[in-house]
Amino acid sequence: MDSSPSFHRRAPDDPSDSPENMVVPDHALPHISFRTPSHGTGTSGASSSTGSMAGENPTTLHPAMHLSTITPPQPVEPHEMMTPDPNARYIHGDQVHQDCIPKENMVFATEEEGYAFYMQYARAAGFGSKKHKNKAMSRVYACSRQGSSEFYKEAEKRKRGKMSKRIGCMASVKLKLRGKEWFYERVELEHNHTLNPDPCEVKHMRSHKNKHPVMMDYVDGLQHSGVSPNATVNVLTELHGDYGHMLMNARDLENRRAANLRKEQVDDVKKLVTFFNECRAQNPKFYSDIDYDSEGVVKNIFWSHASCQANYAEFKDVVTFDTTYRSNFYRMPLGMFVGSNHHLQNVIFGFALVGDETEETFEWVFRTFQRCMEGKDPICILTDQDQAMANAIRRVFLETIHRLCRWHMLNKHTVELNKLYYLHKGLEEKLLTAVNHPLTPLEFENAWKEMVTEHGLQNDPTLRGLYEHRASWIAAYFKGIFCGTMTSTQRSESTNRMVKRYHVDKSTPLHMFARRMYQMLQRRKDDEGLETVYSQDPPDTKTNYHLEHQLGRIYTRAVFKKYQDAYFAATSFRTKKVDTCNFLVYYGREGPTFSWSQHEFKVVCNEEEEKYTCECRGWEHTGLLCPHLIIVLINEQIQKIPSQYVLRRYSRNAHIDLPYDRNDTVQTGPDGSSLSCRNSDLLSEAFSTVQAGRRSTVAYKRAMTVLKELRKQLEEIPADEMPVRGEPATHDEDGHLGTVLKAPPKSKTKGSRTEAGAEQIIGARGPKLCTRSCGNCGLFEGHNAATCTRRQQTFAVGGSSAGKGRGRGRGRGRGRGRGRNEKGKGVMRARRRLLDDVEEEDEDEDEQEKDYEAASETSCESDDSD
């Protein structure tokens, strides 16, 4: 006999105290009773079942069953199910004050007052309004739902799933001119639709959205400054007092930003040239150059402000140059000449936007930079391993040492080196030691040969390639060349990251890009000023050593910290005195066992001749005292060091007198007052007035009256003529006066594999080998489960196997259960690159993120090549 339970309705005379025996009024909804099994409790065979008769539904009582009583949700009223009466009329509620209701023959001094009064009534009543008719002697203002929509024809398919709200509402007022005053000739207050007086609903009506020009200018300023949409909403909420009172929503702000972006992209190059002319008028030292073809299409752009050129005059010894992507609307790679100042901060010497990364383009950029800096080349320039860039540097900077970035050289072979590290234990430590520690090229070459011989890697292509370019990136080959504290392009990388994170993005037009770069320069200048003020404090010396006090007075705070670190490292060394002026310095603690790292450094300390040198040549390379020399100076009780061993670029007085003003703009007005001081005082007073004026109705009316009168008076006062240090920028310094410059096409960077605007390719590139089956259909047709055309949508039910593993998308999850194969093993699936632009974006990522991406990209490419 089937032991499965069956159910039937309980008899009315059932003596149990179930909810069904309760007396329920006729008009009330009946309770519904049903039994549900208790969670976690299994069924029992001890339960009894009764036979069923025709028309009956037998039930089985079981201890594991319980009764649940549920009252269904309240349904709609019956009259709500009926078709609305087309003759029904609606009018404002009691929330509208009687003085705010339009009446016939109401008189207004101007048309604007009559319209403002009706708008105030519409906002309080809860409907939108519009200007319906505009005649010479009359105006008609009507409900926004007046008339009918004829935008779409009957057989035409709608482009948006949005219907028109116009249903022929007749509510309106007619404002007519009589003499010199206006009055309401006709007033119709009844609507054929319900009203929405809730402020949270009124604010979404177009006619009641606050689009005052001053407020819109304030919003535009926030958006141009890179303030996020959420932060903009919070600021406006604070200004309006409450979010419900703010007559704009987040979508309005997004639309405003999109409209401004479209407006900014119009005449982009013309606006860029205008900005360059403004900068040149403020300071004639500003330099810019635009390279364009025969049709006037912009190819490359370079510019440098007066402050940039002043920094280069002081810190031109070492320059790094690197390009970054996705920083503007035209995808033009951004190249910046970056150095370090006396506070060891990044300083920018010039900007360049290039159309491509060819040898000819880089040569144009470097020659333009050379002309801008009056032919003064840097001592050393650091770049990545780009052959086109190297060839251009070789032709332009004839006396400059070109050094490749050490980080780029090793990071380029990360995957291959990781495999070697895994197969050969101890190789990584030996390789890094050989790269960093040897003092001379001969020591490095001996250490390298010893390493590859020990591990049998003489013919490894990766190590052979690194060794062949050793003279371009190994530190031992640059010991006698001043490189400051830079051994890589990390300063360029960090500057690129800051630019894209805080200032620009891939939608920024050219003229806004140049303005944002100027703002970044001002921020960097502000950071330098802050560090200059802090460096004026007495030095934080750790000892009573007179040399430390001397350097503390001369060095900036950041450089002095470098000296203290070297002083601490010097305490780990011991000295041997060879003769009066010659010493041997060796590491006094247990360290590496490699022969070249246990070197005894030869130090010369001649106080009479004021000659101090070390075999490591640390001072010649960085301009700072090395730990080996410091420990000898301490032991020999040298109290002062000659001025020739303290570089001016590291001192507090690093800035030199220049024949031009290093400020990019005029900072004061005709009366000598600061423009920033004016803005600060006016803003402070204006905000205080708003806070005081909104406290009461009387204060509000008084403040509005005074402010309107004050604004009229201020607008009648002519503006001051700001002093201009240069000629009005009408001369043709850039050589393109009279040429109509056109916006550049979207650039194709070296990381992209398709032409700009080309159709995207889905799937692996090249001919399909069809060696792997699809995970969905199992066929060998050159596609995978993601691109399978036979894939169907599957809906998982409960805990069935149909939904196994489909509860989440294929993200980069790190949680349990993700990335497992059918057998449950923890094997991460290498996701195939499907779109070309995805790879392009990955190639354009900042160098700080390349460590993470290298392994995954290599695994994806190896899968595609199978």
XYZ file of C-alpha atoms in Angstrom, residues 25-662:
638
model
C -17.699 37.409 9.804
C -19.191 37.150 6.362
C -17.421 40.214 5.006
C -13.982 39.084 6.295
C -11.529 36.997 4.342
C -11.367 33.346 5.438
C -8.182 31.885 6.854
C -6.426 29.253 4.840
C -5.021 26.283 6.736
C -2.482 23.842 5.411
C 0.097 21.465 6.777
C 3.823 21.713 6.185
C 6.507 19.262 7.294
C 8.859 20.393 10.017
C 12.287 21.214 8.585
C 14.860 18.571 9.327
C 12.332 15.955 10.406
C 11.889 12.855 8.268
C 8.645 10.943 7.616
C 7.715 7.967 9.769
C 6.124 4.679 8.799
C 4.000 4.687 11.963
C 1.539 7.124 10.461
C -1.858 5.795 9.418
C -3.723 6.611 6.245
C -7.361 6.363 5.381
C -8.833 5.214 2.157
C -10.258 7.770 -0.210
C -13.684 7.811 -1.750
C -14.751 9.453 -4.951
C -14.745 13.233 -4.585
C -12.833 13.127 -1.300
C -9.258 14.014 -0.542
C -7.951 11.753 2.227
C -5.542 13.195 4.795
C -2.863 11.662 6.928
C -2.154 12.970 10.394
C 1.464 12.738 11.399
C 3.401 14.004 14.423
C 5.850 15.704 12.116
C 3.054 17.788 10.557
C 1.857 21.107 11.949
C -0.889 23.548 11.108
C -0.056 26.982 9.700
C -2.570 29.766 9.362
C -1.866 32.444 6.728
C -3.906 35.539 5.992
C -3.503 36.504 2.326
C -2.399 40.085 1.441
C -5.107 42.693 1.206
C -6.506 42.890 -2.364
C -7.416 46.069 -4.220
C -10.800 47.642 -3.749
C -13.492 46.602 -6.254
C -13.868 50.108 -7.642
C -10.179 50.138 -8.499
C -10.752 47.323 -10.966
C -13.240 49.407 -12.899
C -12.304 51.534 -15.913
C -11.572 55.123 -14.766
C -14.312 57.614 -15.442
C -13.109 59.901 -18.263
C -15.277 62.701 -16.864
C -13.624 62.650 -13.428
C -11.935 65.904 -12.411
C -9.180 66.544 -9.871
C -8.082 69.714 -8.123
C -5.461 70.745 -5.615
C -5.713 69.664 -1.994
C -5.710 71.510 1.275
C -1.935 71.709 1.300
C -2.119 74.679 -1.095
C -2.529 77.979 0.707
C -5.421 80.147 -0.472
C -3.080 83.021 -1.287
C -1.170 80.775 -3.711
C -4.231 79.774 -5.818
C -4.575 81.624 -9.154
C -7.789 83.636 -9.530
C -9.221 85.607 -12.381
C -8.297 89.301 -12.590
C -5.189 88.849 -10.447
C -2.779 91.647 -11.443
C 1.027 91.403 -11.883
C 3.560 94.084 -12.685
C 5.469 91.937 -15.199
C 4.966 88.812 -17.233
C 7.696 87.046 -15.248
C 5.798 87.571 -12.001
C 2.631 86.054 -13.460
C 4.520 83.017 -14.724
C 6.423 82.584 -11.442
C 3.150 82.701 -9.477
C 1.591 79.959 -11.624
C 4.756 77.848 -11.333
C 4.628 78.179 -7.563
C 0.999 77.023 -7.562
C 1.798 74.076 -9.883
C 4.614 72.943 -7.627
C 2.394 73.070 -4.554
C -0.554 71.370 -6.276
C 1.616 68.619 -7.784
C 1.574 68.942 -11.580
C 3.980 70.097 -14.250
C 3.404 73.212 -16.332
C 4.546 74.568 -19.653
C 4.301 77.694 -21.793
C 1.513 76.743 -24.200
C 0.901 79.866 -26.278
C 2.899 83.041 -26.689
C 1.156 85.916 -28.444
C 1.834 89.617 -28.590
C -0.747 90.581 -25.947
C -1.286 87.326 -24.060
C 0.369 84.216 -22.721
C -1.148 80.825 -21.942
C 0.409 78.558 -19.315
C -1.023 75.059 -19.216
C -0.595 71.714 -17.515
C 2.249 69.660 -19.003
C -0.238 66.860 -19.769
C -2.214 69.109 -22.122
C -2.722 67.955 -25.712
C -1.782 64.598 -27.214
C 1.417 63.075 -28.544
C 1.883 62.689 -32.303
C 5.566 61.846 -32.319
C 5.017 58.204 -33.236
C 2.703 57.107 -36.005
C 0.262 54.268 -35.403
C 2.239 51.640 -37.352
C 5.651 52.905 -36.252
C 7.662 50.962 -33.730
C 8.639 52.897 -30.651
C 12.338 53.293 -30.012
C 11.850 53.512 -26.271
C 9.422 51.687 -24.040
C 8.025 54.963 -22.744
C 4.563 56.338 -23.397
C 3.548 59.983 -23.547
C 1.905 61.556 -20.489
C -0.145 63.995 -22.575
C -3.815 63.082 -22.161
C -5.606 66.295 -23.094
C -5.698 68.021 -19.706
C -7.408 71.442 -19.964
C -6.024 73.056 -16.793
C -4.457 76.392 -17.716
C -4.349 80.137 -17.111
C -4.358 82.963 -19.636
C -2.196 85.951 -18.798
C -3.128 89.098 -20.728
C -1.561 92.532 -21.043
C -3.704 95.500 -20.080
C -1.932 98.813 -20.261
C 1.305 98.339 -18.378
C 0.188 95.462 -16.211
C -0.683 91.813 -16.684
C -3.689 89.978 -15.280
C -5.235 86.489 -15.345
C -8.079 86.641 -17.842
C -9.028 82.966 -17.589
C -8.226 80.394 -14.902
C -8.973 76.653 -15.206
C -7.861 74.638 -12.185
C -9.488 71.236 -12.810
C -7.406 68.389 -14.212
C -8.463 65.105 -15.796
C -5.730 63.189 -13.963
C -4.571 62.739 -10.419
C -2.063 65.156 -8.944
C 1.250 64.382 -7.240
C 1.890 66.944 -4.501
C 4.612 64.876 -2.802
C 7.906 66.855 -3.072
C 9.771 63.627 -3.918
C 7.494 63.279 -6.962
C 7.361 66.941 -7.947
C 11.152 67.166 -8.233
C 11.099 64.686 -11.134
C 8.828 66.881 -13.248
C 10.800 68.740 -15.864
C 9.204 72.148 -15.258
C 10.046 72.076 -11.541
C 13.679 71.075 -11.797
C 15.913 73.837 -10.529
C 18.167 74.853 -13.408
C 19.205 78.271 -12.225
C 22.288 79.424 -14.164
C 24.298 80.035 -10.986
C 23.448 76.597 -9.627
C 24.234 74.959 -12.968
C 27.588 76.742 -13.090
C 28.304 75.419 -9.616
C 27.382 71.880 -10.700
C 29.560 72.221 -13.802
C 32.448 73.313 -11.630
C 32.060 70.255 -9.428
C 31.932 67.935 -12.417
C 34.901 69.566 -14.145
C 36.862 69.164 -10.926
C 36.349 65.410 -11.019
C 33.888 65.240 -8.124
C 32.032 61.934 -8.227
C 28.253 61.916 -8.880
C 27.494 60.732 -5.346
C 29.681 63.435 -3.828
C 28.008 66.052 -6.044
C 24.586 64.949 -4.813
C 25.801 65.177 -1.212
C 27.108 68.714 -1.741
C 23.852 69.869 -3.341
C 21.856 68.219 -0.574
C 23.849 70.179 1.986
C 23.204 73.417 0.093
C 19.444 72.763 -0.164
C 19.139 71.619 3.427
C 17.533 68.251 2.605
C 17.573 65.761 -0.233
C 13.831 66.117 -0.734
C 14.232 69.867 -1.292
C 16.857 69.418 -3.992
C 14.986 69.895 -7.275
C 17.367 67.673 -9.246
C 18.102 63.983 -9.175
C 21.151 61.896 -9.926
C 19.999 61.234 -13.489
C 19.777 64.980 -14.157
C 23.372 65.365 -13.032
C 24.484 62.521 -15.301
C 22.668 64.094 -18.241
C 24.256 67.434 -17.435
C 27.709 65.880 -17.415
C 27.070 64.082 -20.732
C 25.802 67.298 -22.308
C 28.848 69.212 -21.085
C 31.135 66.528 -22.451
C 29.532 66.733 -25.882
C 29.807 70.507 -25.751
C 33.485 70.377 -24.784
C 34.354 68.106 -27.694
C 33.153 70.708 -30.202
C 36.078 72.722 -31.662
C 38.433 70.840 -29.379
C 41.680 71.822 -31.088
C 40.596 75.447 -31.390
C 39.907 75.568 -27.667
C 43.287 73.973 -27.011
C 45.082 76.674 -29.030
C 43.067 79.324 -27.159
C 44.225 77.895 -23.847
C 47.840 77.892 -25.017
C 47.483 81.553 -26.052
C 46.048 82.409 -22.643
C 48.986 80.735 -20.921
C 51.440 82.602 -23.158
C 49.711 85.899 -22.391
C 50.091 85.224 -18.679
C 53.750 84.285 -19.053
C 55.649 84.636 -22.366
C 57.970 81.805 -21.307
C 55.179 79.293 -21.955
C 56.149 77.043 -24.870
C 53.912 74.962 -27.121
C 54.156 73.310 -30.509
C 51.611 71.369 -32.578
C 52.600 68.996 -35.351
C 50.013 68.491 -38.101
C 49.846 67.078 -41.604
C 49.107 68.803 -44.915
C 45.357 68.688 -44.265
C 45.635 70.323 -40.859
C 44.979 67.116 -38.880
C 46.839 67.229 -35.571
C 49.497 64.552 -35.161
C 51.516 65.484 -32.055
C 51.285 68.141 -29.340
C 53.941 69.398 -26.933
C 53.783 72.098 -24.281
C 55.733 73.231 -21.240
C 54.856 75.911 -18.693
C 57.297 78.440 -17.283
C 57.447 76.580 -13.968
C 58.364 73.377 -15.828
C 61.257 75.075 -17.577
C 62.424 76.611 -14.299
C 62.473 73.167 -12.682
C 64.446 71.800 -15.615
C 67.038 74.559 -15.259
C 67.612 73.421 -11.669
C 67.136 69.641 -11.844
C 67.937 68.699 -15.437
C 70.586 66.138 -14.491
C 68.367 63.049 -14.758
C 65.122 62.711 -16.731
C 62.744 59.795 -17.131
C 60.397 59.488 -20.077
C 57.557 57.028 -20.501
C 54.198 56.883 -22.277
C 50.824 55.962 -20.853
C 47.457 55.291 -22.436
C 43.704 55.861 -21.991
C 44.199 59.435 -20.774
C 42.147 61.341 -23.382
C 39.288 61.019 -25.830
C 41.522 60.463 -28.864
C 43.572 57.685 -27.239
C 46.738 59.672 -27.846
C 49.563 58.275 -25.675
C 50.772 60.749 -23.076
C 54.503 61.203 -22.623
C 55.922 63.237 -19.748
C 59.491 64.295 -19.002
C 59.799 63.713 -15.264
C 62.611 64.378 -12.792
C 63.084 64.913 -9.058
C 63.564 68.120 -7.079
C 65.492 68.911 -3.903
C 62.700 67.384 -1.805
C 62.960 64.138 -3.832
C 59.496 64.850 -5.234
C 58.441 64.285 -8.823
C 58.629 67.353 -11.065
C 57.391 67.552 -14.642
C 59.444 69.273 -17.328
C 57.080 68.919 -20.292
C 54.020 67.172 -21.733
C 53.586 65.445 -25.088
C 50.535 63.851 -26.718
C 51.589 61.716 -29.670
C 49.573 60.145 -32.442
C 51.696 56.993 -32.573
C 54.867 55.535 -31.105
C 57.094 55.444 -34.144
C 60.695 56.531 -34.372
C 59.797 59.695 -36.310
C 57.242 60.737 -33.694
C 59.632 60.294 -30.778
C 62.308 62.214 -32.656
C 59.889 65.133 -33.121
C 59.042 65.072 -29.405
C 62.679 65.017 -28.282
C 63.759 67.763 -30.686
C 60.840 69.944 -29.589
C 61.783 69.355 -25.956
C 65.370 70.251 -26.801
C 64.301 73.552 -28.417
C 62.057 74.348 -25.466
C 64.968 73.894 -23.032
C 67.301 76.000 -25.198
C 69.470 73.063 -26.276
C 70.401 71.945 -22.748
C 70.417 68.144 -22.733
C 70.135 66.026 -19.575
C 73.067 63.966 -18.286
C 71.060 60.742 -18.209
C 67.642 59.727 -19.489
C 65.822 56.568 -18.362
C 63.204 54.846 -20.527
C 61.718 51.425 -21.043
C 63.005 48.978 -23.658
C 61.412 50.612 -26.700
C 63.636 50.434 -29.765
C 61.963 53.335 -31.579
C 62.465 55.528 -28.528
C 66.101 54.424 -28.178
C 66.882 55.255 -31.817
C 65.316 58.712 -31.479
C 67.298 59.442 -28.288
C 70.506 58.377 -29.999
C 69.931 60.886 -32.808
C 68.702 63.847 -30.743
C 70.499 63.746 -27.349
C 74.053 63.230 -28.546
C 75.753 63.783 -25.185
C 73.123 62.093 -23.023
C 73.560 58.657 -21.472
C 70.565 56.427 -22.233
C 69.772 53.962 -19.456
C 67.061 51.335 -19.584
C 64.733 50.807 -16.664
C 65.925 47.872 -14.560
C 62.393 47.003 -13.455
C 61.135 46.853 -17.038
C 64.008 44.629 -18.117
C 63.225 42.006 -15.488
C 59.452 42.399 -15.631
C 59.435 41.808 -19.378
C 60.664 38.239 -18.739
C 58.687 37.588 -15.556
C 57.059 34.369 -16.756
C 60.243 32.863 -18.171
C 62.257 33.819 -15.071
C 59.637 32.365 -12.737
C 59.923 29.037 -14.548
C 63.700 29.132 -14.149
C 63.386 30.042 -10.464
C 61.112 27.038 -9.965
C 63.455 24.619 -11.737
C 66.694 25.940 -10.241
C 66.644 26.542 -6.530
C 68.626 29.585 -5.414
C 68.783 31.093 -8.907
C 66.600 34.081 -8.041
C 68.773 35.202 -5.138
C 71.946 34.822 -7.170
C 70.501 36.674 -10.157
C 69.308 39.668 -8.126
C 72.587 39.783 -6.235
C 74.558 39.754 -9.472
C 72.403 42.579 -10.852
C 72.604 44.827 -7.788
C 75.879 44.221 -5.921
C 78.900 44.047 -8.271
C 80.989 47.223 -8.332
C 82.591 46.993 -11.765
C 81.549 45.539 -15.125
C 84.242 42.874 -14.768
C 82.873 41.721 -11.416
C 79.369 41.539 -12.871
C 80.485 39.497 -15.863
C 82.386 37.049 -13.646
C 79.421 36.716 -11.289
C 77.042 36.135 -14.213
C 79.256 33.448 -15.744
C 79.566 31.749 -12.388
C 75.785 31.751 -11.977
C 74.873 30.362 -15.413
C 77.651 27.758 -15.222
C 76.523 26.503 -11.844
C 72.946 25.979 -13.062
C 73.818 24.964 -16.615
C 71.954 27.862 -18.247
C 74.590 29.058 -20.693
C 72.230 28.605 -23.661
C 69.019 29.826 -22.032
C 67.517 32.484 -24.392
C 66.078 34.626 -21.591
C 69.311 34.963 -19.636
C 71.291 35.362 -22.846
C 69.059 38.276 -23.913
C 69.447 39.997 -20.549
C 73.205 39.570 -20.695
C 73.503 40.969 -24.213
C 71.859 44.249 -23.115
C 73.822 44.423 -19.845
C 75.545 47.695 -20.680
C 72.156 49.442 -20.932
C 70.632 48.521 -17.571
C 73.093 46.899 -15.148
C 74.094 49.323 -12.387
C 77.781 48.363 -12.536
C 78.065 50.050 -15.949
C 76.698 53.377 -14.614
C 78.701 53.762 -11.390
C 80.543 56.840 -12.605
C 77.458 58.547 -14.075
C 75.228 60.755 -11.967
C 71.697 59.275 -11.923
C 70.446 60.809 -8.701
C 68.307 58.405 -6.746
C 66.691 56.971 -9.896
C 67.427 53.542 -11.308
C 64.106 52.995 -13.095
C 61.193 54.886 -14.622
C 59.212 54.508 -11.419
C 58.804 58.276 -11.131
C 57.182 58.377 -14.555
C 54.997 55.402 -13.663
C 53.773 56.978 -10.434
C 53.108 60.293 -12.189
C 51.157 58.525 -14.937
C 49.080 56.734 -12.356
C 48.330 59.944 -10.492
C 47.308 61.681 -13.733
C 44.795 59.006 -14.701
C 43.446 58.430 -11.218
C 42.800 62.018 -10.162
C 42.777 64.263 -13.218
C 41.839 62.766 -16.606
C 40.192 59.735 -18.140
C 39.570 58.281 -21.580
C 36.738 60.763 -22.275
C 38.737 63.949 -21.618
C 39.020 66.266 -24.676
C 42.324 67.905 -25.537
C 41.703 71.392 -24.181
C 40.376 70.025 -20.894
C 43.354 67.665 -20.760
C 45.769 70.595 -20.980
C 43.861 72.475 -18.282
C 43.877 69.439 -15.994
C 47.622 69.095 -16.473
C 48.014 72.713 -15.437
C 45.940 72.021 -12.326
C 48.161 69.052 -11.541
C 51.226 71.267 -11.816
C 49.693 73.667 -9.312
C 49.047 70.799 -6.914
C 52.632 69.613 -7.269
C 53.813 73.154 -6.629
C 51.655 73.282 -3.518
C 53.184 70.033 -2.253
C 56.640 71.469 -2.818
C 55.705 74.585 -0.867
C 54.469 72.473 2.026
C 57.710 70.494 2.149
C 59.732 73.712 1.918
C 57.979 75.079 5.003
C 58.543 71.831 6.916
C 62.221 71.816 5.951
C 62.682 75.140 7.751
C 62.212 73.389 11.084
C 65.359 72.506 13.060
C 66.752 69.164 11.876
C 65.855 66.059 13.832
C 69.377 64.882 14.597
C 70.011 61.513 16.247
C 73.568 62.093 17.508
C 75.860 64.893 18.633
C 78.131 64.324 15.642
C 78.980 67.735 14.208
C 78.836 66.483 10.605
C 75.220 65.417 11.099
C 74.324 68.866 12.407
C 76.103 70.494 9.455
C 74.246 68.414 6.866
C 70.965 68.874 8.758
C 71.228 72.634 8.256
C 71.990 72.349 4.530
C 69.963 69.400 3.260
C 66.209 69.397 2.885
C 64.229 67.227 5.239
C 63.811 64.358 2.724
C 67.499 64.286 1.735
C 68.618 64.495 5.345
C 66.508 61.437 6.074
C 68.477 59.630 3.333
C 71.700 60.582 5.089
C 70.415 59.270 8.415
C 69.484 55.966 6.795
C 72.980 55.705 5.353
C 74.419 56.553 8.781
C 72.429 53.712 10.323
C 73.626 51.304 7.601
C 77.218 52.419 8.204
C 77.160 50.977 11.716
C 77.113 47.475 10.153
C 80.561 47.969 8.594
C 84.070 47.688 10.012
C 87.229 49.470 8.849
C 90.906 48.566 8.420
C 93.455 51.312 8.147
C 95.948 50.609 5.356
C 97.930 53.849 5.627
C 97.323 57.459 6.542
C 94.622 58.127 3.978
C 93.570 54.677 2.702
C 91.105 52.354 4.390
C 89.342 49.041 3.736
C 85.691 48.797 4.723
C 83.978 45.425 5.011
C 80.654 44.115 6.195
C 80.910 43.283 9.870
C 77.839 41.081 10.228
C 76.951 37.704 8.761
C 75.750 38.233 5.222
C 75.587 36.528 1.838
C 78.208 33.988 0.962
C 78.797 35.256 -2.569
C 82.377 36.328 -3.145
C 81.575 39.614 -4.864
C 79.195 40.704 -2.076
C 81.890 40.157 0.584
C 83.974 42.871 -1.016
C 86.348 45.091 0.936
C 85.664 48.635 -0.231
C 88.657 50.879 -0.737
C 88.043 54.300 0.815
C 90.267 57.353 0.556
C 89.939 59.907 3.368
C 92.412 62.788 3.044
C 91.379 65.674 5.272
C 94.251 67.927 4.259
C 93.530 67.699 0.537
C 89.760 67.485 1.169
C 89.525 64.300 -0.862
C 86.958 61.667 0.056
C 86.204 58.783 -2.306
C 84.875 55.232 -2.120
C 85.335 52.326 -4.441
C 81.563 51.844 -4.707
C 81.357 55.318 -6.267
C 78.098 55.966 -4.468
C 78.644 59.709 -4.242
C 79.460 59.999 -7.960
C 76.335 57.994 -8.826
C 73.757 59.503 -6.431
C 75.388 62.666 -5.020
C 74.939 61.329 -1.478
C 77.500 59.922 0.952
C 77.641 56.125 0.985
C 77.729 54.094 4.256
C 81.362 53.046 3.615
C 82.546 56.632 3.490
C 80.424 57.659 6.485
C 81.890 54.985 8.771
C 85.404 56.145 7.874
C 84.487 59.784 8.545
C 83.113 58.760 11.936
C 86.171 56.725 12.913
C 88.539 59.483 11.749
C 86.465 62.082 13.596
C 85.992 64.279 10.535
C 83.756 67.080 11.796
C 83.064 68.936 8.541
C 82.844 68.037 4.909
C 83.863 70.335 2.018
C 81.126 72.086 0.063
C 82.084 70.228 -3.112
C 80.550 67.074 -1.655
C 77.160 68.696 -1.014
C 75.181 69.173 -4.207
C 73.046 72.269 -4.557
C 70.151 70.212 -5.966
C 69.764 68.602 -2.521
C 70.021 71.785 -0.467
C 67.293 74.015 0.889
C 68.447 76.792 -1.457
C 68.221 74.726 -4.619
C 66.194 77.334 -6.513
C 68.317 79.696 -8.567
C 67.633 83.200 -9.889
C 66.233 83.020 -13.403
C 65.832 85.792 -15.991
C 62.087 85.105 -16.167
C 59.182 84.700 -13.775
C 58.640 81.068 -12.815
